[in-house]
Amino acid sequence: MMRLRSLRALTGAFVAVFLLVTIGAALAVHQRTQATIRALVDARLAAESRALAPDGVMLPIAVLAARIEMLARARETGDLGFELIDRDGTRRAGNVRVRRTLPTGFSTLGRGDAIAGLTHGRVLVRRLADGATLVTVGETEPIDDYDRARVRIYAIGFGAIALLVAAAAIVLMRAIRRRMIDIDDAARAIMAGDLSRRVPVDGSGSEFERTAVTINRMLDRIGELMAATAETSSAIAHELRTPLTRLRNRLAMLARDDLAPPAGVEVEAALGDVDVALGTFAALLRIAEVENGARRAGFSRVRLDRIARDAADMMRPLAEDAGGSLTLEAASAVTVTGDAQLLMQALLNLIDNALKYGDGAVRVAVRDEGAQASLVVEDRGAGIAPDQRAVALRRFGRLDQERPGHGLGLALVDAVARLHHGAVTLDDAQPGLRVVLSVPMR
Amino acid sequence: MTSLSLLIVEDDAVLRDQLQQQLTAFGHTAVAAGDAQRAMEAIANHRFDAVVLDRMLPGLDGVTLLERMRAADLHVPVLMLTALGQSSEKVEGLNAGADDYAVKPIDPEELNARLQALARARGWAPTASDTLTVGEFTISPTRHRVWRNGVSLDLPRTEFKLITELARHAGTVMTRSMLIERVWHYDVEPTTNIVDAYIRRLRVHLTADGAIDPIVTVRGVGYMMRDD
């Protein structure tokens, strides 16, 4: 069975069924009317025939013939025809002549019967008591003309109803679709990070509006919960950063005093630990800031190729000092809408990872793929197994617990990509890891 | 290191006291103000070398106060402080006339280095000459040339920018983040020591013929070029 899932299919099916029912109803009404009219004509034929020759009364055929002659001349029966044939088959009177042999009772006449002045009609054939046959003919031609008019009336009447209902169905479908698109747009914007987005409310008090208001309240509630979570983590980070900064200052003062070992070594180590903690908080707060989407307000036209060149220039000495190399696949001007600082930070994080986990040879490329532009960083290290790639993008998703780092570098890259409505993908560079940060070109 | 006369504008009493203590520990005199009104009074009555201004203040906020100061022809150098995770406010602060911008809580060494650099920058007479002379070095930023005792040195682009920034603030410590901002013009948090790698390269060039290294490493803070 066909599934009527989409609004368009539902509307189409409704309109089709409605049209079928309307046509069926029009045909039935037409048939019924026609049958009724025929019954009326037949009733008249029977009444006239019996008035002429009542049942059970034996009239001499000559009297009957005289009556017919008289009636044929009368004005009010001008649309009726009579023919009287005696028991021997001799035509005795009449103003019409029926050529074919008709059965007793009612029959329909047409043009083929070649009765002068008659194209459509009904005929009643009665056997009279004396064995004579009385034929009464009635025209239905004016009724048939009326019938054509009736078809037109039905077509216009039922057609107008059908058109109106079909139009209403389409208008209704569009109205529902518009509301659903509003909700869909809002949901998409929210998924892209614009948490302040709401479904439009028109103040009509309609069911649609009630749904919109409910959805918006739900979003407000989710927003409150998220804000509370973000506030809590930011508050923790802030609260801990202040005493950590103070602790760091104290340790730095101690370190300056050139303490004798082992105190000096311990102070240095403690300083290093505090720096790791401070760095983690800074990175967490930075990701939180990117994720709230506020930086989209400052988006401008950004040359990705220049960012890649600057990042490669910046990081090359580190690669070379470690005995490796950093090559840049120079592209022509590639411009996207975005935040140059964040894209630079993301690329630096990727190059930094490639230098740390690769075998020293790092390749940076900028690609213009028409609909989107990509920053690509490849290393020739061990790579990341497909089932571990999602973990790598997660906050604190460290794959190698032995290595230093807070596991937030790729999470920030992912947040930066999403801020730009783009994505980060991890691939096998055969060998090594290929990270692609793609941003739509708009 | 120069002793500076500073004004701290911060509404949080605890943070205000901490900043005052930290800056006094570096040998500066620091006056504190809790709101914009008191800050304006202090600026009108005293000539400060620099102002540390919190962006969020009760009543009149830091950005508006700064705009009013600039409108009133008060050109004292201002370092604006903002809460972490609000870096989009940076542009707003700089547009309002801030000379530098930092995120709270700021490392005291970093704050001191930035304030020194601000006060030093105000001392320049930019029209006097295009060249900088520091100790044995003469640097022409417009001509991209460096001379040591009159002998031209051949430095790559980035190393040249690095020595120029260090020379401009000779005698003052430049932190790594200050150098990233001023040499590379990016506001990023380097995950690895990019600055250290470039300083190493610069030092190789400067000490190639056994000459004395003019750059001092200030542990845990940054680098400084000797101004003697």
XYZ file of C-alpha atoms in Angstrom:
670
model
C 0.000 0.000 0.000
C 1.189 3.454 -0.834
C 2.296 5.315 2.233
C 0.830 8.737 2.677
C 3.557 10.245 4.782
C 4.178 13.628 3.241
C 1.775 16.495 3.484
C 1.804 16.811 -0.311
C 0.861 13.135 -0.825
C -1.887 13.401 1.777
C -3.297 16.519 0.152
C -3.068 14.938 -3.320
C -4.839 11.795 -2.136
C -7.555 13.832 -0.448
C -8.150 15.963 -3.550
C -8.254 12.846 -5.789
C -10.733 11.007 -3.554
C -12.823 14.141 -3.262
C -12.930 14.562 -7.059
C -13.972 10.916 -7.553
C -16.764 11.233 -4.983
C -17.928 14.523 -6.548
C -18.006 13.041 -10.082
C -19.813 9.951 -8.758
C -22.360 12.111 -6.948
C -22.903 14.244 -10.064
C -23.460 11.111 -12.200
C -25.883 9.598 -9.675
C -27.889 12.830 -9.430
C -27.964 13.011 -13.230
C -29.152 9.402 -13.570
C -31.791 9.820 -10.909
C -33.135 13.040 -12.446
C -33.284 11.436 -15.872
C -35.206 8.413 -14.544
C -37.624 10.714 -12.717
C -38.296 12.757 -15.859
C -38.872 9.596 -17.881
C -41.305 8.340 -15.242
C -43.190 11.656 -15.455
C -43.461 11.397 -19.272
C -44.563 7.752 -18.998
C -47.208 8.689 -16.428
C -48.587 11.311 -18.783
C -48.634 8.883 -21.710
C -50.515 6.334 -19.567
C -53.006 8.984 -18.368
C -53.710 10.270 -21.910
C -53.986 6.732 -23.296
C -56.473 5.720 -20.591
C -58.454 8.911 -20.987
C -58.857 7.960 -24.640
C -59.605 4.319 -24.058
C -60.316 3.523 -20.408
C -59.454 0.005 -19.232
C -62.366 -2.414 -19.267
C -64.597 -0.211 -21.459
C -65.239 -1.535 -24.920
C -65.527 1.378 -27.343
C -66.421 0.895 -30.980
C -63.294 1.385 -33.057
C -64.958 4.119 -35.140
C -65.633 6.188 -31.986
C -62.057 5.734 -30.918
C -60.800 6.771 -34.349
C -62.996 9.889 -34.257
C -61.658 10.814 -30.776
C -58.114 10.435 -31.998
C -58.776 12.668 -35.004
C -60.249 15.271 -32.662
C -57.389 15.049 -30.159
C -54.802 15.321 -32.892
C -56.270 18.680 -33.769
C -56.502 19.865 -30.165
C -53.872 22.316 -29.086
C -53.031 21.125 -25.602
C -52.154 17.664 -26.784
C -50.087 18.947 -29.723
C -46.930 17.281 -28.429
C -48.609 13.869 -28.258
C -49.045 11.448 -31.082
C -51.630 8.663 -31.438
C -52.088 5.710 -33.733
C -54.944 3.252 -33.702
C -54.649 -0.139 -35.406
C -57.577 -2.576 -35.426
C -57.421 -6.266 -34.666
C -56.750 -7.008 -38.340
C -53.703 -4.765 -38.402
C -55.353 -1.992 -40.373
C -54.421 1.556 -39.382
C -57.626 3.295 -38.468
C -56.566 6.675 -37.219
C -53.526 8.656 -35.989
C -51.280 11.658 -36.405
C -48.060 9.594 -36.215
C -46.939 6.434 -37.905
C -44.761 3.960 -36.053
C -43.068 1.670 -38.516
C -41.525 -0.987 -36.331
C -43.379 -3.533 -34.284
C -43.241 -2.481 -30.686
C -43.871 -4.649 -27.659
C -46.778 -3.888 -25.382
C -45.860 -1.329 -22.693
C -43.317 1.490 -22.700
C -40.460 1.843 -25.190
C -38.058 4.584 -26.183
C -38.155 6.166 -29.634
C -35.290 7.773 -31.441
C -34.363 9.403 -34.703
C -34.226 5.931 -36.327
C -38.008 5.585 -36.001
C -38.367 8.374 -38.576
C -41.393 9.968 -36.973
C -41.842 13.446 -38.381
C -40.846 16.140 -35.913
C -39.602 13.665 -33.314
C -36.030 12.957 -32.431
C -36.388 11.625 -28.885
C -39.553 10.216 -27.377
C -41.370 7.551 -25.401
C -44.129 5.332 -26.605
C -46.903 3.368 -24.835
C -48.409 0.419 -26.705
C -51.708 -0.938 -25.295
C -53.865 -3.856 -26.453
C -57.451 -2.783 -26.157
C -60.283 -5.118 -25.170
C -61.461 -5.558 -28.764
C -57.982 -6.598 -29.881
C -57.064 -3.216 -31.351
C -53.739 -1.571 -30.553
C -53.484 2.001 -29.242
C -50.085 3.626 -29.591
C -49.410 6.842 -27.645
C -46.202 8.753 -28.469
C -44.733 11.560 -26.339
C -41.832 13.792 -27.220
C -38.943 13.993 -24.736
C -36.919 16.272 -26.961
C -37.374 19.450 -24.909
C -36.481 17.413 -21.837
C -33.302 16.172 -23.540
C -32.389 19.761 -24.335
C -32.972 20.539 -20.697
C -30.794 17.540 -19.899
C -27.814 19.098 -21.642
C -28.381 22.281 -19.685
C -28.541 20.176 -16.578
C -25.184 18.555 -17.341
C -23.736 22.031 -17.712
C -25.306 23.117 -14.438
C -23.936 20.041 -12.702
C -20.492 20.562 -14.219
C -20.425 24.177 -13.083
C -21.956 23.484 -9.674
C -20.015 20.368 -8.774
C -16.901 21.698 -10.533
C -17.004 24.872 -8.478
C -17.295 22.842 -5.282
C -14.446 20.569 -6.352
C -12.214 23.505 -7.282
C -12.977 25.299 -4.049
C -12.262 22.235 -1.935
C -9.061 21.442 -3.861
C -7.895 25.048 -3.499
C -8.757 25.011 0.200
C -6.871 21.753 0.654
C -3.794 23.201 -1.049
C -3.999 26.423 0.976
C -4.367 24.367 4.133
C -1.447 22.162 3.125
C 0.719 25.215 2.471
C -0.280 26.795 5.783
C 0.574 23.615 7.688
C 3.781 23.225 5.740
C 4.808 26.804 6.464
C 4.321 26.228 10.189
C 6.282 23.000 10.024
C 9.073 24.707 8.082
C 9.156 27.415 10.774
C 9.596 24.732 13.418
C 12.168 22.895 11.274
C 14.145 26.100 10.644
C 14.202 26.870 14.335
C 15.316 23.335 15.194
C 18.084 23.460 12.569
C 19.335 26.843 13.792
C 19.383 25.514 17.344
C 21.308 22.399 16.262
C 23.813 24.683 14.529
C 24.395 26.385 17.882
C 22.012 29.343 17.789
C 20.325 28.436 21.059
C 18.442 31.726 21.202
C 16.373 30.826 18.115
C 12.623 30.296 18.648
C 9.620 29.231 16.535
C 7.780 32.372 15.301
C 4.576 33.148 17.223
C 1.893 35.234 15.432
C -0.392 35.998 18.352
C -3.396 34.358 16.674
C -4.069 31.956 19.548
C -4.433 29.123 17.019
C -3.473 25.489 17.561
C -0.333 26.173 15.558
C 0.546 28.992 17.857
C -0.135 26.911 20.927
C 2.265 24.276 19.577
C 4.845 26.964 18.780
C 4.510 28.418 22.279
C 4.873 24.947 23.817
C 7.969 24.220 21.731
C 9.424 27.606 22.638
C 8.767 26.996 26.336
C 10.451 23.631 26.007
C 13.428 25.323 24.310
C 13.521 27.951 27.071
C 13.618 25.169 29.622
C 16.377 23.325 27.745
C 18.215 26.649 27.424
C 17.910 27.230 31.153
C 19.248 23.772 31.893
C 22.103 24.199 29.442
C 22.885 27.653 30.774
C 22.876 26.236 34.289
C 25.276 23.471 33.207
C 27.494 25.894 31.298
C 27.350 28.342 34.192
C 28.323 25.625 36.628
C 31.297 24.481 34.560
C 32.331 28.068 33.817
C 31.886 28.945 37.485
C 34.019 25.951 38.494
C 36.664 26.950 35.968
C 36.588 30.572 37.129
C 36.502 29.718 40.809
C 39.436 27.358 40.472
C 41.369 29.585 38.130
C 41.626 32.383 40.663
C 43.213 30.303 43.466
C 45.284 28.439 40.861
C 46.565 31.747 39.520
C 47.455 32.802 43.056
C 49.163 29.448 43.652
C 51.052 29.845 40.403
C 52.211 33.332 41.438
C 53.464 32.012 44.783
C 55.316 29.151 43.104
C 56.788 31.541 40.544
C 58.041 33.798 43.369
C 59.608 30.756 45.057
C 61.186 29.588 41.802
C 62.799 33.002 41.392
C 64.612 32.595 44.717
C 66.883 29.859 43.289
C 65.970 27.262 45.896
C 68.416 24.492 46.672
C 67.510 21.044 45.368
C 65.284 19.122 45.919
C 62.944 22.057 46.796
C 63.818 23.912 43.600
C 63.065 20.892 41.402
C 59.795 20.273 43.222
C 58.693 23.890 42.840
C 59.437 23.724 39.123
C 57.410 20.512 38.808
C 54.530 22.044 40.803
C 54.627 25.088 38.515
C 54.345 22.765 35.528
C 51.347 20.964 37.071
C 49.561 24.247 37.809
C 50.172 25.368 34.238
C 48.572 22.159 32.940
C 45.494 22.756 35.131
C 45.251 26.421 34.080
C 45.667 25.421 30.446
C 42.849 22.875 30.739
C 40.485 25.446 32.241
C 41.409 28.024 29.606
C 40.760 25.466 26.848
C 37.405 24.414 28.390
C 36.238 28.005 28.678
C 37.389 28.678 25.153
C 35.351 25.738 23.792
C 32.329 26.936 25.805
C 32.708 30.377 24.252
C 32.932 28.955 20.716
C 29.932 26.716 21.328
C 27.607 29.499 22.455
C 27.845 30.888 18.898
C 28.246 34.542 19.928
C 31.354 34.847 17.782
C 29.281 34.445 14.617
C 28.371 38.104 15.100
C 31.974 38.979 14.219
C 32.220 36.783 11.102
C 33.901 38.381 8.112
C 35.431 37.332 4.793
C 38.488 35.245 5.607
C 41.263 34.018 3.289
C 41.792 30.361 4.226
C 44.897 30.126 2.039
C 46.524 32.974 3.993
C 45.633 31.393 7.326
C 47.172 28.112 6.137
C 50.310 29.903 4.950
C 50.656 31.814 8.239
C 50.056 28.681 10.311
C 52.583 26.694 8.256
C 55.174 29.494 8.590
C 54.481 29.687 12.311
C 54.826 25.961 12.956
C 57.613 25.068 10.473
C 60.493 25.779 12.900
C 58.916 23.401 15.417
C 58.694 20.678 12.772
C 62.271 21.283 11.653
C 63.623 21.464 15.211
C 62.060 18.031 15.783
C 63.830 16.726 12.664
C 60.683 16.663 10.563
C 59.194 18.796 7.833
C 56.055 20.811 7.176
C 54.896 21.251 3.599
C 52.113 23.485 2.400
C 50.042 22.689 -0.664
C 49.586 26.246 -1.811
C 46.156 27.063 -3.172
C 44.958 30.180 -4.897
C 42.659 32.545 -3.019
C 40.069 30.596 -1.027
C 37.654 32.858 0.809
C 35.068 31.805 3.392
C 32.904 33.631 5.912
C 34.227 33.065 9.392
C 36.439 33.941 12.324
C 40.085 34.130 11.251
C 41.393 33.865 14.812
C 39.442 30.698 15.562
C 40.254 29.087 12.198
C 43.927 29.862 12.841
C 43.676 28.401 16.349
C 41.985 25.265 14.958
C 44.651 24.814 12.281
C 47.461 25.353 14.816
C 45.896 22.668 17.031
C 45.747 20.258 14.072
C 49.358 20.912 13.044
C 50.438 20.610 16.671
C 48.715 17.211 16.935
C 50.257 16.079 13.635
C 53.714 17.037 14.918
C 53.113 15.261 18.226
C 51.596 12.033 16.935
C 52.969 11.785 13.413
C 56.491 10.789 12.442
C 57.594 14.339 11.667
C 56.420 14.817 8.074
C 53.312 17.001 8.102
C 51.361 18.149 5.074
C 48.966 21.115 5.182
C 46.619 21.813 2.272
C 43.805 24.186 1.399
C 41.146 22.876 -0.958
C 38.449 24.694 -2.843
C 35.710 22.130 -3.477
C 33.121 24.511 -4.876
C 30.389 24.254 -2.266
C 32.890 24.040 0.552
C 36.480 24.814 1.394
C 38.719 22.559 3.434
C 41.800 22.824 5.572
C 43.600 19.480 5.447
C 46.359 18.320 7.786
C 48.060 14.970 7.191
C 50.708 13.155 9.137
C 52.457 9.840 8.575
C 52.015 8.446 12.046
C 49.990 5.523 13.345
C 46.651 7.210 12.550
C 43.458 6.633 14.505
C 41.346 3.447 14.154
C 37.889 4.168 12.651
C 36.068 3.216 15.869
C 38.264 5.589 17.882
C 37.744 8.652 15.689
C 34.566 9.866 17.402
C 36.294 9.537 20.777
C 39.184 11.674 19.526
C 36.817 14.573 18.782
C 35.187 14.362 22.197
C 36.151 16.561 25.128
C 38.878 14.874 27.182
C 38.776 12.096 24.555
C 42.439 11.190 24.916
C 43.406 8.048 23.037
C 46.861 7.740 24.486
C 46.868 8.349 28.227
C 50.671 8.183 28.278
C 51.089 11.263 26.132
C 50.848 14.747 27.627
C 47.861 16.948 26.750
C 44.417 17.666 28.070
C 42.434 16.083 25.232
C 40.710 19.336 24.287
C 42.612 20.297 21.132
C 40.443 18.355 18.666
C 37.285 19.168 20.653
C 38.023 22.854 20.063
C 38.632 22.182 16.334
C 35.264 20.407 16.208
C 33.544 23.323 17.986
C 35.170 25.809 15.562
C 33.975 23.722 12.577
C 30.413 23.628 13.913
C 30.491 27.378 14.623
C 31.189 27.757 10.873
C 28.381 25.289 9.976
C 31.125 22.947 8.851
C 32.519 19.626 10.026
C 35.709 17.819 11.008
C 36.405 14.409 9.524
C 39.197 12.016 10.421
C 40.499 9.707 7.670
C 43.187 7.234 6.943
C 46.009 8.983 5.056
C 47.604 5.552 4.355
C 49.674 5.701 6.399
C 48.845 8.287 9.023
C 45.942 10.499 9.927
C 44.190 12.962 7.673
C 42.070 15.589 9.403
C 39.780 17.673 7.196
C 38.124 20.811 8.541
C 35.525 21.783 5.949
C 33.557 25.014 5.935
C 30.683 25.793 3.542
C 31.446 28.612 1.085
C 28.667 31.178 1.262
C 62.014 48.019 35.051
C 60.227 51.316 35.409
C 58.077 52.103 38.413
C 54.683 53.198 37.150
C 51.844 55.214 38.560
C 48.744 53.133 37.920
C 44.979 53.346 38.353
C 42.991 50.145 38.854
C 39.266 50.357 38.046
C 37.561 47.183 39.299
C 34.257 46.831 41.124
C 35.040 43.490 42.805
C 36.717 44.491 46.090
C 38.706 41.219 46.418
C 40.032 41.354 42.854
C 40.766 45.071 43.235
C 42.881 44.441 46.372
C 44.689 41.534 44.705
C 45.529 43.595 41.626
C 46.719 46.448 43.833
C 48.928 44.107 45.904
C 50.339 42.364 42.853
C 51.173 45.601 41.067
C 52.629 47.175 44.212
C 54.868 44.091 44.559
C 56.383 45.020 41.173
C 57.311 48.439 42.607
C 54.436 50.421 41.083
C 52.161 52.823 42.902
C 48.571 51.754 42.360
C 45.426 53.735 43.131
C 42.146 51.797 43.093
C 38.659 52.931 42.079
C 35.470 50.882 42.489
C 33.314 52.585 39.862
C 33.376 54.836 36.805
C 32.623 58.032 38.751
C 35.611 57.588 41.098
C 37.772 56.570 38.166
C 36.928 59.792 36.279
C 37.715 61.866 39.398
C 41.052 60.104 39.888
C 42.025 60.554 36.217
C 41.087 64.235 36.308
C 43.220 64.850 39.421
C 46.285 62.773 38.697
C 48.490 61.903 35.776
C 48.733 58.079 35.575
C 51.151 56.133 33.420
C 48.445 53.558 32.678
C 44.942 52.450 33.693
C 43.752 48.887 34.294
C 40.037 48.995 33.478
C 37.510 46.242 34.148
C 35.002 46.022 31.342
C 32.092 45.210 33.641
C 31.362 47.963 36.154
C 28.164 48.785 38.032
C 26.316 51.694 36.431
C 28.580 53.071 33.738
C 30.467 50.134 32.145
C 34.126 50.113 31.203
C 33.588 50.661 27.474
C 31.408 53.751 28.039
C 33.848 55.135 30.610
C 36.672 54.683 28.108
C 34.692 56.415 25.355
C 34.004 59.348 27.692
C 37.685 59.533 28.669
C 38.760 59.650 25.025
C 36.032 62.197 24.240
C 37.352 64.338 27.115
C 40.873 64.237 25.574
C 42.242 61.977 28.307
C 44.759 59.826 26.463
C 46.266 57.835 29.299
C 47.079 54.263 28.107
C 44.295 51.837 29.057
C 44.485 48.076 29.446
C 41.005 46.604 29.488
C 40.206 43.454 31.440
C 37.361 41.126 30.616
C 35.949 37.872 31.943
C 37.290 34.737 30.296
C 35.257 33.347 27.434
C 34.065 36.699 26.158
C 36.772 37.386 23.611
C 34.194 38.776 21.151
C 34.203 41.830 23.417
C 37.806 42.431 22.560
C 37.061 44.281 19.336
C 34.493 46.398 21.142
C 37.064 47.346 23.780
C 39.757 48.175 21.235
C 37.281 50.197 19.165
C 36.358 52.205 22.249
C 40.015 53.262 22.509
C 41.688 50.616 24.692
C 45.419 50.243 24.049
C 45.565 46.634 25.145
C 43.212 43.918 26.232
C 43.552 40.968 28.588
C 41.428 38.222 30.025
C 40.823 37.739 33.773
C 42.356 36.299 35.873
C 45.554 37.626 34.357
C 48.952 36.383 35.414
C 50.590 39.273 37.351
C 53.791 38.925 35.312
C 51.772 39.163 32.111
C 49.859 42.193 33.435
C 53.080 43.882 34.516
C 54.731 43.189 31.156
C 51.735 44.574 29.275
C 51.558 47.724 31.446
C 55.304 48.316 31.027
C 54.920 47.980 27.272
C 51.968 50.393 27.262
C 53.771 53.027 29.326
C 56.874 52.605 27.186
C 54.923 52.941 23.960
C 53.521 56.289 25.108
C 57.080 57.567 25.576
C 57.906 57.284 21.864
C 58.076 60.138 19.493
C 57.053 58.318 16.320
C 57.752 61.300 14.026
C 61.330 61.797 15.221
C 62.901 58.894 13.360
C 61.968 55.686 11.668
C 64.940 53.856 13.177
C 65.242 52.251 16.602
C 68.573 52.175 18.354
C 69.066 49.692 21.168
C 72.575 48.997 22.472
C 74.665 47.845 19.489
C 71.597 47.522 17.286
C 69.973 49.899 14.850
C 66.720 48.777 13.287
C 64.764 50.333 10.447
C 61.264 48.807 10.434
C 60.296 50.528 7.190
C 63.416 49.377 5.347
C 63.381 45.918 6.978
C 67.051 46.259 7.910
C 69.090 45.612 11.081
C 72.621 46.728 11.794
C 74.883 45.650 14.629
C 77.666 48.157 15.246
C 77.057 49.407 11.730
C 77.256 45.942 10.147
C 74.138 44.835 8.320
C 72.530 41.603 9.518
C 70.535 39.374 7.219
C 67.419 38.179 9.070
C 64.435 36.226 7.740
C 61.069 38.035 7.816
C 59.672 36.630 11.079
C 62.972 36.895 12.957
C 63.184 40.507 11.806
C 59.701 41.261 13.147
C 60.628 39.548 16.408
C 63.778 41.607 17.013
C 61.895 44.774 16.053
C 59.212 44.118 18.690
C 61.812 43.226 21.318
C 63.852 46.347 20.462
C 60.776 48.566 20.618
C 60.256 47.414 24.190
C 63.914 46.966 25.085
C 64.365 46.731 28.836
C 60.808 45.449 29.215
C 59.764 41.819 29.260
C 57.606 40.728 26.336
C 55.421 37.727 27.164
C 54.874 34.961 24.631
C 51.278 35.974 24.043
C 52.315 39.611 23.505
C 54.839 38.480 20.903
C 52.285 36.214 19.177
C 49.893 39.176 18.918
C 52.474 41.680 17.728
C 54.678 39.578 15.449
C 52.112 37.237 13.898
C 49.016 39.410 14.413
C 46.932 36.485 15.585
C 45.133 36.273 18.894
C 45.709 32.573 19.490
C 46.854 30.398 22.346
C 49.883 28.609 20.993
C 49.776 25.013 22.134
C 53.479 24.613 21.655
C 56.241 27.086 22.105
C 56.276 28.734 18.713
C 57.848 31.860 20.185
C 60.636 29.832 21.795
C 61.448 28.151 18.478
C 61.689 31.498 16.678
C 63.721 33.043 19.503
C 66.162 30.122 19.148
C 66.481 30.887 15.419
C 66.924 34.593 16.057
C 69.623 33.836 18.627
C 71.471 31.619 16.134
C 71.606 34.594 13.732
C 72.620 37.068 16.433
C 75.338 34.944 18.036
C 76.710 33.371 14.838
C 80.096 35.060 15.096
C 80.465 34.645 18.844
C 78.690 37.914 19.624
C 76.877 38.379 22.929
C 73.226 37.336 22.979
C 71.199 40.553 23.437
C 68.052 38.619 24.380
C 67.362 37.637 27.992
C 65.011 34.768 28.805
C 62.810 35.679 31.784
C 61.792 32.277 33.117
C 58.071 31.670 33.143
C 57.350 35.115 31.697
C 58.931 35.765 28.327
C 61.847 37.521 26.646
C 63.543 40.864 26.976
C 66.097 42.694 24.862
C 68.860 44.367 26.854
C 68.753 48.115 26.442
C 72.352 48.759 27.486
